[in-house]
Short mmCIF file of C-alpha atoms and ligand atoms in Angstrom, two decimals:
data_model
loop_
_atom_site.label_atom_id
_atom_site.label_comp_id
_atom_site.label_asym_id
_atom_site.label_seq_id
_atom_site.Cartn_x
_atom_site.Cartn_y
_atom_site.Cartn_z
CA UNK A 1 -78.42 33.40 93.75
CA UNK A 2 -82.03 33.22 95.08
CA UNK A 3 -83.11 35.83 96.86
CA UNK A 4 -82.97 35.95 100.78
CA UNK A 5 -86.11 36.77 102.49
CA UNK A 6 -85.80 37.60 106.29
CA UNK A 7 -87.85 38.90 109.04
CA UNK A 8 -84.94 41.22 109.96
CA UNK A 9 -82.37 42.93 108.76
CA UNK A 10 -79.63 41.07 111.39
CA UNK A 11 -81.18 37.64 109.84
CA UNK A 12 -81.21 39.03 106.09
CA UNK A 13 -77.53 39.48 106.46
CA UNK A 14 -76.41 36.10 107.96
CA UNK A 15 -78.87 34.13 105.64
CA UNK A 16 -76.32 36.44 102.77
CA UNK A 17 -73.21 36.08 104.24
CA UNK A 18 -72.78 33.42 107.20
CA UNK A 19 -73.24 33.83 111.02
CA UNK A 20 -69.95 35.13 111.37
CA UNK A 21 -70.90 38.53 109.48
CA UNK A 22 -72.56 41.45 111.33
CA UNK A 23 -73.59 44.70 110.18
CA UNK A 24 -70.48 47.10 111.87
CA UNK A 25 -71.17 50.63 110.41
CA UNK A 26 -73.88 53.10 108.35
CA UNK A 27 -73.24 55.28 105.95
CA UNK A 28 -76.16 57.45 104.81
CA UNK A 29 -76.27 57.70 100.73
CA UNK A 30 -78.00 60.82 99.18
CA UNK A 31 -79.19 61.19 95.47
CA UNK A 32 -82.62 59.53 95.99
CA UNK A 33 -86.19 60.37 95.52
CA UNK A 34 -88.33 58.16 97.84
CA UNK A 35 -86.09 55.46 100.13
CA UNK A 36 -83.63 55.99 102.57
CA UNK A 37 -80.58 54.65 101.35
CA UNK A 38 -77.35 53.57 103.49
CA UNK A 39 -73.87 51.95 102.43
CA UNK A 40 -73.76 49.21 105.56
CA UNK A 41 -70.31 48.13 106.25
CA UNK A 42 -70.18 44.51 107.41
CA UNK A 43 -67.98 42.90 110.18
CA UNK A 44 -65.47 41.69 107.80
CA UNK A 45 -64.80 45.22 105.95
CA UNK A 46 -66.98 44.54 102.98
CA UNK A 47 -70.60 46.60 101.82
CA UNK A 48 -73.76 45.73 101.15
CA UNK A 49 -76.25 48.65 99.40
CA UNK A 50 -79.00 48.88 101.47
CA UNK A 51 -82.42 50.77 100.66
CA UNK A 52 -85.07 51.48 103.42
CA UNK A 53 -88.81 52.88 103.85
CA UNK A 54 -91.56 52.53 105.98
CA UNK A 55 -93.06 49.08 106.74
CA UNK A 56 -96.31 49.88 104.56
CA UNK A 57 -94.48 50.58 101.78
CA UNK A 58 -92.38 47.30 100.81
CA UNK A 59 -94.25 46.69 97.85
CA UNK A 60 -91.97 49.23 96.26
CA UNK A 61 -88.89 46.93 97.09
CA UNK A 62 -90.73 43.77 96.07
CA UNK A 63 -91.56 45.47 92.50
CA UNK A 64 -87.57 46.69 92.25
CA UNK A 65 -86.31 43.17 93.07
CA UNK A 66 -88.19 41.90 89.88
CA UNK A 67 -87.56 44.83 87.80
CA UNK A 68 -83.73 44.31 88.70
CA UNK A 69 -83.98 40.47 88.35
CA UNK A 70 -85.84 41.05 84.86
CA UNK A 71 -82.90 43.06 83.49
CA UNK A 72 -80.21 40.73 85.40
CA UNK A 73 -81.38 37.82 83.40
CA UNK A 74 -80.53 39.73 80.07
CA UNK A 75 -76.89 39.60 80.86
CA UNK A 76 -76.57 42.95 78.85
CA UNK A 77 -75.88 45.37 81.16
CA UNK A 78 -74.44 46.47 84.34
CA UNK A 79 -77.42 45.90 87.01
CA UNK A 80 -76.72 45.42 91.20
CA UNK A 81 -78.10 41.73 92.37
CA UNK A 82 -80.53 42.26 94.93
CA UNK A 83 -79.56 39.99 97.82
CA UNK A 84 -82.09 40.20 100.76
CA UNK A 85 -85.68 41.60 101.01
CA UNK A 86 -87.83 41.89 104.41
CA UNK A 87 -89.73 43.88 107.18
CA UNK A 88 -87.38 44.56 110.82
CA UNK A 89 -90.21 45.27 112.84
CA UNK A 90 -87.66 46.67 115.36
CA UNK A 91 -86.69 49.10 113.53
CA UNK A 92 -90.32 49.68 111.57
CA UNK A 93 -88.82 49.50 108.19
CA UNK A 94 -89.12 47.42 104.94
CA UNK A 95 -85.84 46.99 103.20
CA UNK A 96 -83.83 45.65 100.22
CA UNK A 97 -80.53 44.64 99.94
CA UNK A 98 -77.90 44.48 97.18
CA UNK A 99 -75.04 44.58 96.10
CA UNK A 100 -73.21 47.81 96.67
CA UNK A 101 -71.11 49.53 93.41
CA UNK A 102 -67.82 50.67 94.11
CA UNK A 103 -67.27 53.73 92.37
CA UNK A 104 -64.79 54.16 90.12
CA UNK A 105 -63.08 56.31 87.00
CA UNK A 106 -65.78 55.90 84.11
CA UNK A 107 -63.86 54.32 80.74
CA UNK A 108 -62.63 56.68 78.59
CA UNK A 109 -65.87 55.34 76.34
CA UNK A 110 -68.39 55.24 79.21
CA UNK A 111 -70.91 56.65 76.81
CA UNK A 112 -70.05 54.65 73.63
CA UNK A 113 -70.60 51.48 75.56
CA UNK A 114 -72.80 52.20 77.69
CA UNK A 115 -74.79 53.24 74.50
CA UNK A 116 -73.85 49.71 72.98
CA UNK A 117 -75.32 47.68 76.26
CA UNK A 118 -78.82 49.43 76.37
CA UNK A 119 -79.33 48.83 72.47
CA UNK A 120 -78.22 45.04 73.82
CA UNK A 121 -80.69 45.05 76.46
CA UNK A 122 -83.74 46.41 73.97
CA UNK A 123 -82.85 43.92 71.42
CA UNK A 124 -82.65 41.13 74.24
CA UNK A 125 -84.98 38.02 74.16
CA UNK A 126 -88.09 38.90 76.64
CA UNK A 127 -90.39 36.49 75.80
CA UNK A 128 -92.24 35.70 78.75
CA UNK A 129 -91.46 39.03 80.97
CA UNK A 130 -94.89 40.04 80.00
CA UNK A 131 -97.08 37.24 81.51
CA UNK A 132 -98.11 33.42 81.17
CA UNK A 133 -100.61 34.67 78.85
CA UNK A 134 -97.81 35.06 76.44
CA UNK A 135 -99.06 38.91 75.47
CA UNK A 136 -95.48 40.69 74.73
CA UNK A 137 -96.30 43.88 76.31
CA UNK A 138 -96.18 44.64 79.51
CA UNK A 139 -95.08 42.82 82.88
CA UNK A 140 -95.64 40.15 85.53
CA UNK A 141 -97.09 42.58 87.65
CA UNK A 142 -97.99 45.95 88.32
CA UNK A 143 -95.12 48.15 89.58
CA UNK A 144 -93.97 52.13 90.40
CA UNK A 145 -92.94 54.94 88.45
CA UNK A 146 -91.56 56.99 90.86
CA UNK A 147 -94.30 56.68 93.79
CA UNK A 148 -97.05 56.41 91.33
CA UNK A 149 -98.52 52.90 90.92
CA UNK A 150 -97.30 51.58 86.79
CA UNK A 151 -100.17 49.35 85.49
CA UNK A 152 -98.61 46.76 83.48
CA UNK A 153 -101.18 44.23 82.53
CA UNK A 154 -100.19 42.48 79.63
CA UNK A 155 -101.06 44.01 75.74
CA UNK A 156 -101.12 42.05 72.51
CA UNK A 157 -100.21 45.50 71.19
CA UNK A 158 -97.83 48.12 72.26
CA UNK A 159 -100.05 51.33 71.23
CA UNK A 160 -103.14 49.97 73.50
CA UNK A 161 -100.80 48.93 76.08
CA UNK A 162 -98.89 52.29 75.82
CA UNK A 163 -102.60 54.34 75.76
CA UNK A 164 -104.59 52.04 78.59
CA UNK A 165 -101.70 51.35 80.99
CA UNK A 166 -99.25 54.35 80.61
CA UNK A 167 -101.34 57.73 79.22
CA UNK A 168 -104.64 57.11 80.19
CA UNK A 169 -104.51 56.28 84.03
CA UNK A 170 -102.02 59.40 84.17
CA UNK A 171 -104.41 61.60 82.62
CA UNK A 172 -107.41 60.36 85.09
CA UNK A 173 -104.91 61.27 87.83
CA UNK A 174 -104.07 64.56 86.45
CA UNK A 175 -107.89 65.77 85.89
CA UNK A 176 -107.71 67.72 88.97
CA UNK A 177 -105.31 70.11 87.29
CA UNK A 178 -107.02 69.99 83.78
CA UNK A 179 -109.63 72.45 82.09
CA UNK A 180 -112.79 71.61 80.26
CA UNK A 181 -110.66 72.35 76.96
CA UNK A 182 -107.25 69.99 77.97
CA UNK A 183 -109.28 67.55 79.11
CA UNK A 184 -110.53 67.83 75.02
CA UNK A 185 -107.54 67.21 74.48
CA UNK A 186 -106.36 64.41 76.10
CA UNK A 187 -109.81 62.45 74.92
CA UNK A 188 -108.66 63.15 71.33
CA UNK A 189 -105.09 61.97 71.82
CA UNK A 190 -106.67 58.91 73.83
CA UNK A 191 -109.10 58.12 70.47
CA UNK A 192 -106.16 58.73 67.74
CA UNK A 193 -103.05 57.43 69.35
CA UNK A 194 -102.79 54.75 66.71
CA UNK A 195 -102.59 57.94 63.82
CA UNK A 196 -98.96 58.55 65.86
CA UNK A 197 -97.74 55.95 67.50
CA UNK A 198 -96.39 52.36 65.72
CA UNK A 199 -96.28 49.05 66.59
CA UNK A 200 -92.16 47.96 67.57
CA UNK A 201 -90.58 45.03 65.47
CA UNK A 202 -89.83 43.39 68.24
CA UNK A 203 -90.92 44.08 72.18
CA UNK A 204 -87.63 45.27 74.31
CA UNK A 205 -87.65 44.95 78.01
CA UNK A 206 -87.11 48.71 79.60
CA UNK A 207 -85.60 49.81 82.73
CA UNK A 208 -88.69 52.30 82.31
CA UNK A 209 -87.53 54.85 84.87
CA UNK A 210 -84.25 56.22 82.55
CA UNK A 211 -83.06 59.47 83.22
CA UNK A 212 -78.85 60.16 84.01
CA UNK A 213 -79.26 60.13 87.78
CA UNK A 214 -80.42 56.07 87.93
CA UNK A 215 -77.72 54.86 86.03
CA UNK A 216 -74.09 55.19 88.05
CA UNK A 217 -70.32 54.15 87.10
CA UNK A 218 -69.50 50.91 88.98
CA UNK A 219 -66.84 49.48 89.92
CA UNK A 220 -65.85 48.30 85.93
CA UNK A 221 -65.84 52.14 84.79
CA UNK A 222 -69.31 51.15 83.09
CA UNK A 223 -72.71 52.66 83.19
CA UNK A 224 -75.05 50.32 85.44
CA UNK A 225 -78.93 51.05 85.67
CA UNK A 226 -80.85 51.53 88.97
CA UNK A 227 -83.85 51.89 90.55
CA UNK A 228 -86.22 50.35 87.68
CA UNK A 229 -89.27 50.68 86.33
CA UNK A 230 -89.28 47.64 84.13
CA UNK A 231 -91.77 46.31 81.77
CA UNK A 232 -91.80 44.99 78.42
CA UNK A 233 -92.45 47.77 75.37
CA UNK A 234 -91.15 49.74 72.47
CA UNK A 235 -87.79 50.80 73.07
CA UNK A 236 -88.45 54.11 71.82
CA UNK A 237 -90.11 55.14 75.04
CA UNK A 238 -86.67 54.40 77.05
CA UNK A 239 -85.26 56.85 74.70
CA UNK A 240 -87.26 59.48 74.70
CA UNK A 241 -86.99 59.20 78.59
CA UNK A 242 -83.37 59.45 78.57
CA UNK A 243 -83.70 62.46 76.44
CA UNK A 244 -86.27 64.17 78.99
CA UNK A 245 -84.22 65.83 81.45
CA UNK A 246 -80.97 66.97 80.00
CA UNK A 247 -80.16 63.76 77.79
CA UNK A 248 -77.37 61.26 77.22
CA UNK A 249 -74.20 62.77 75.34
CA UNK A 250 -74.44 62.74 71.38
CA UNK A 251 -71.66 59.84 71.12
CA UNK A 252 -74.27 57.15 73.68
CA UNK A 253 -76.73 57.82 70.78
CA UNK A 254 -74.78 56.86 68.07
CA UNK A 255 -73.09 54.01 69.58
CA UNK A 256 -76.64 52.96 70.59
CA UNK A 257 -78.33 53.17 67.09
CA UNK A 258 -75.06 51.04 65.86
CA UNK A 259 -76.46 47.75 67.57
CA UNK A 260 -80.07 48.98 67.71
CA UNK A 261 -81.01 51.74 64.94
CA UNK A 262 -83.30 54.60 65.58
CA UNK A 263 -85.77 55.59 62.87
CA UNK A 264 -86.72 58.98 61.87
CA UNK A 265 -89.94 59.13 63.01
CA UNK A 266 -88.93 58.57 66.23
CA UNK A 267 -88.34 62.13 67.19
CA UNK A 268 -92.36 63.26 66.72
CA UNK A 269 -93.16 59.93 68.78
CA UNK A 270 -90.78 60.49 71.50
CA UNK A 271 -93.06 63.43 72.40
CA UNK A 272 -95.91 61.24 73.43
CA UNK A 273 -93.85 58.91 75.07
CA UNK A 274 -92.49 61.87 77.28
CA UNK A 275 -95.83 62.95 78.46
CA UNK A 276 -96.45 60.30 80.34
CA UNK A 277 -93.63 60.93 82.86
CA UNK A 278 -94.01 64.46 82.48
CA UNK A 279 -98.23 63.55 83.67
CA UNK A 280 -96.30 61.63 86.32
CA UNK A 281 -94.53 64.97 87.44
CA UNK A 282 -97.60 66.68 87.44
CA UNK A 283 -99.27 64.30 89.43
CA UNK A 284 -96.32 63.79 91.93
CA UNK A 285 -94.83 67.18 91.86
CA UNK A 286 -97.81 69.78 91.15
CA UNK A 287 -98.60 72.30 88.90
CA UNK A 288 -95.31 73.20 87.86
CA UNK A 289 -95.74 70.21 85.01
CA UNK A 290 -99.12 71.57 83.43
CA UNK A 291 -97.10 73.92 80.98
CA UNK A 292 -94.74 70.90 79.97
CA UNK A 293 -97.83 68.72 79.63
CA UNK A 294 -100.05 71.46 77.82
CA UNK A 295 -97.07 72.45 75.32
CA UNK A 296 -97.29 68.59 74.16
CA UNK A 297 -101.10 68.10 73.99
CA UNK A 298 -101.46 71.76 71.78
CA UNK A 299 -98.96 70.02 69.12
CA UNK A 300 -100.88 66.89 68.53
P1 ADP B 1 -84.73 55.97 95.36
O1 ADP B 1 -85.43 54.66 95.20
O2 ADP B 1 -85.03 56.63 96.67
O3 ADP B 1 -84.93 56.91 94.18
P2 ADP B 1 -82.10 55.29 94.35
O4 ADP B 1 -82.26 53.91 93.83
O5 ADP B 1 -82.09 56.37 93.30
O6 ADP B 1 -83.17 55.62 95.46
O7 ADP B 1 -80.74 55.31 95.17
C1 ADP B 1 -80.39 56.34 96.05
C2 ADP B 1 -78.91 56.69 95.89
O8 ADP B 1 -78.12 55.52 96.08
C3 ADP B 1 -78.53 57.22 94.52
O9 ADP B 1 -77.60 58.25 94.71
C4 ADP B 1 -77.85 56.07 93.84
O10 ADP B 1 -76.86 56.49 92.94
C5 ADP B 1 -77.26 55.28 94.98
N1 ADP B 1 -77.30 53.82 94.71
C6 ADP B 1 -78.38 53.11 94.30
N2 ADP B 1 -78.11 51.80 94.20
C7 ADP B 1 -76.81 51.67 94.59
C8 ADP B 1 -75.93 50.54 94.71
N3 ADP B 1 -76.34 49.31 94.44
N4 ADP B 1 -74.67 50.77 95.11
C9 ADP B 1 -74.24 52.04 95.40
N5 ADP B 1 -75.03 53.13 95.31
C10 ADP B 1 -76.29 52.97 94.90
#
C-alpha cells in the first residue's frame, strides 16, 4: 500500500482507514531516543503506532519511511508498514504512522530465527537501493543515525564508502574532543583503512541502527526491526553493531552464520566498524565516548 500523505493527522487517518474511523484514545509509548511515540486507539477498537516530533524535524520520518520501505521490499524479515506521513500544524508536529505490533510470547526459537531472517535480509537482492547510478554502496538518500545526519552517497566500493561517508564525517564532528596526537590517529586510520578493512562478496542492505532495543517481538512471537538506519553495505558492520552494546545471544549467531557465514577475520574488523557509532556517541552524548573511541584508535 502506497503511502498516505496528509496535512493532518485527522486526514492521515481517514485517507488509512475510511471516514468512519477517528482517532478515540492515546497511549504514550516509552523506550525511545528522539520522537514522541503514542499507541492511538481508533474509533473502531483497533491501533495504529504513531511517532511524533517537532514540525522542523520531519525529515527524520521521511528518511524512516524509506529505510522501512527498503527492508519491507526484502520480504525477509519482520518490519511495521508505515501507513501515513505529514505535518498537523494544529498541533505543531510532524508525524509517521504505522502499523502498531501487538506484543506477544517470543517463539521458543526467537533467537534462532530471528538469526536466520537477518542473514536472509543481508543476502537479499539490493540492487538498486544504492542509487540510479547503479554504485552498490550506499542509499537513495542521505539519512540519520540517531540525530546525526548518515551521508550515504553512493560508493563503487564499500571501504571508501565505509571511510568517506561513515568514519570520516564522524571524526570531523568529533575534533572538538580530540588532541593533536588522536587526531594522528584518526588521519592514519583514514589513509590505511584498505590494510583492514575488505571488500564484501556481495553488498547487503542494513537496518544500520542494530542494537537489541530496535528490534521488538510482534505479534508472530518473531523479532521485527525498528527505527532504521538503512543503507546498502557489508554486512559485517550490522554485526558488529549488534554486538556493541550487550550483543545478541550465542544461538542468533550461529543460526545466522548457517544461512549467511561469518569469516574469521571478522572479529578484528568489527572493531572499526564499531567506532563509528561509538564517534556517533561521542558526538551525541559527550565525552563519556572518548575512552571507547581512544581504546580502538591505540589498537590500530
Ligand atoms: P525513536 O525514534 O524515538 O528512537 P523508536 O522507534 O525506538 O523511537 O520507538 C519508541 C518506542 O516505541 C520503542 O519502545 C519501540 O519498541 C516502540 N515501537 C516502535 N515502533 C513500534 C510499532 N510499530 N509498534 C509498537 N511499538 C513500537
Amino acid at each position: 500500500m502506497e503511502i498516505v500523505r496528509a496535512n493532518s493527522l485527522a486526514e492521515a487517518v481517514s485517507a488509512i482507514y475510511g471516514e468512519q474511523k477517528k482517532v478515540a484514545g492515546r497511549r504514550p509509548v516509552y523506550g525511545g531516543d528522539i520522537n514522541e511515540a503514542y499507541r492511538l486507539t481508533l474509533s473502531d477498537g483497533s491501533a495504529v503506532f504513531m511517532k511524533c516530533n517537532s514540525i522542523a524535524n520531519q525529515s527524520f520520518f521521511e528518511a524512516e519511511r524509506k529505510g522501512l520501505e527498503a527492508l519491507r521490499r526484502t520480504g525477509a524479515i519482520g518490519v511495521p508498514a508505515p501507513l501515513g506521513i505529514g505535518i498537523d500544524r494544529g498541533q505543531g508536529i510532524s508525524f509517521l504512522l504505522m502499523e502498531y505490533l501487538e506484543a506477544a510470547p517470543k517463539n521458543t526459537d526467537y533467537w534462532e530465527q530471528f538469526g536466520r531472517e537477518l542473514a536472509m535480509l543481508h543476502r537479499a537482492q539490493c540492487a538498486g537501493f544504492g542509487e540510479e547510478k547503479k554504485l552498490p554502496f550506499g542509499f537513495s538518500s542521505d539519512n540519520y543515525i540517531g540525530a546525526s545526519p548518515q551521508v550515504n552517497t553512493p560508493r563503487e566500493s564499500w571501504v571508501c564508502f565505509f571511510r568517506d561517508c561513515r568514519l570520516r564525517p564522524q571524526m570531523e564532528m568529533a575534533r572538538r574532543y580530540f588532541d593533536a596526537g588522536t587526531q594522528e590517529k584518526c588521519s592514519k586510520l583514514l589513509e590505511h583503512l584498505d590494510s583492514w578493512l575488505e571488500e564484501p562478496a556481495f553488498p547487503s542492505l542494513l537496518h544500520g541502527d542494530l542494537w537489541s532495543g530496535n528490534a521488538v517481538c510482534g505479534p508472530d512471537g518473531k523479532a521485527w526491526i525498528l527505527d532504521p538506519a538503512a543503507y546498502v553495505g557489508h554486512f559485517e558492520a550490522e554485526l558488529a553493531m549488534t554486538e556493541l552494546f550487550g550483543g545478541f545471544p550465542p544461538v542468533f549467531y550461529a543460526s545466522y552464520s548457517e544461512v549467511n557465514p561469518i569469516e574469521k577475520g571478522y572479529r578484528d574488523r568489527k572493531e572499526f566498524y564499531n567506532l563509528y557509532h561509538l564517534l556517533n556517541h561521542l558526538n551525541l552524548f559527550g565525552g563519556s565516548y572518548l575512552g571507547s573511541v581512544q581504546r580502538i584508535l591505540n589498537k590500530f
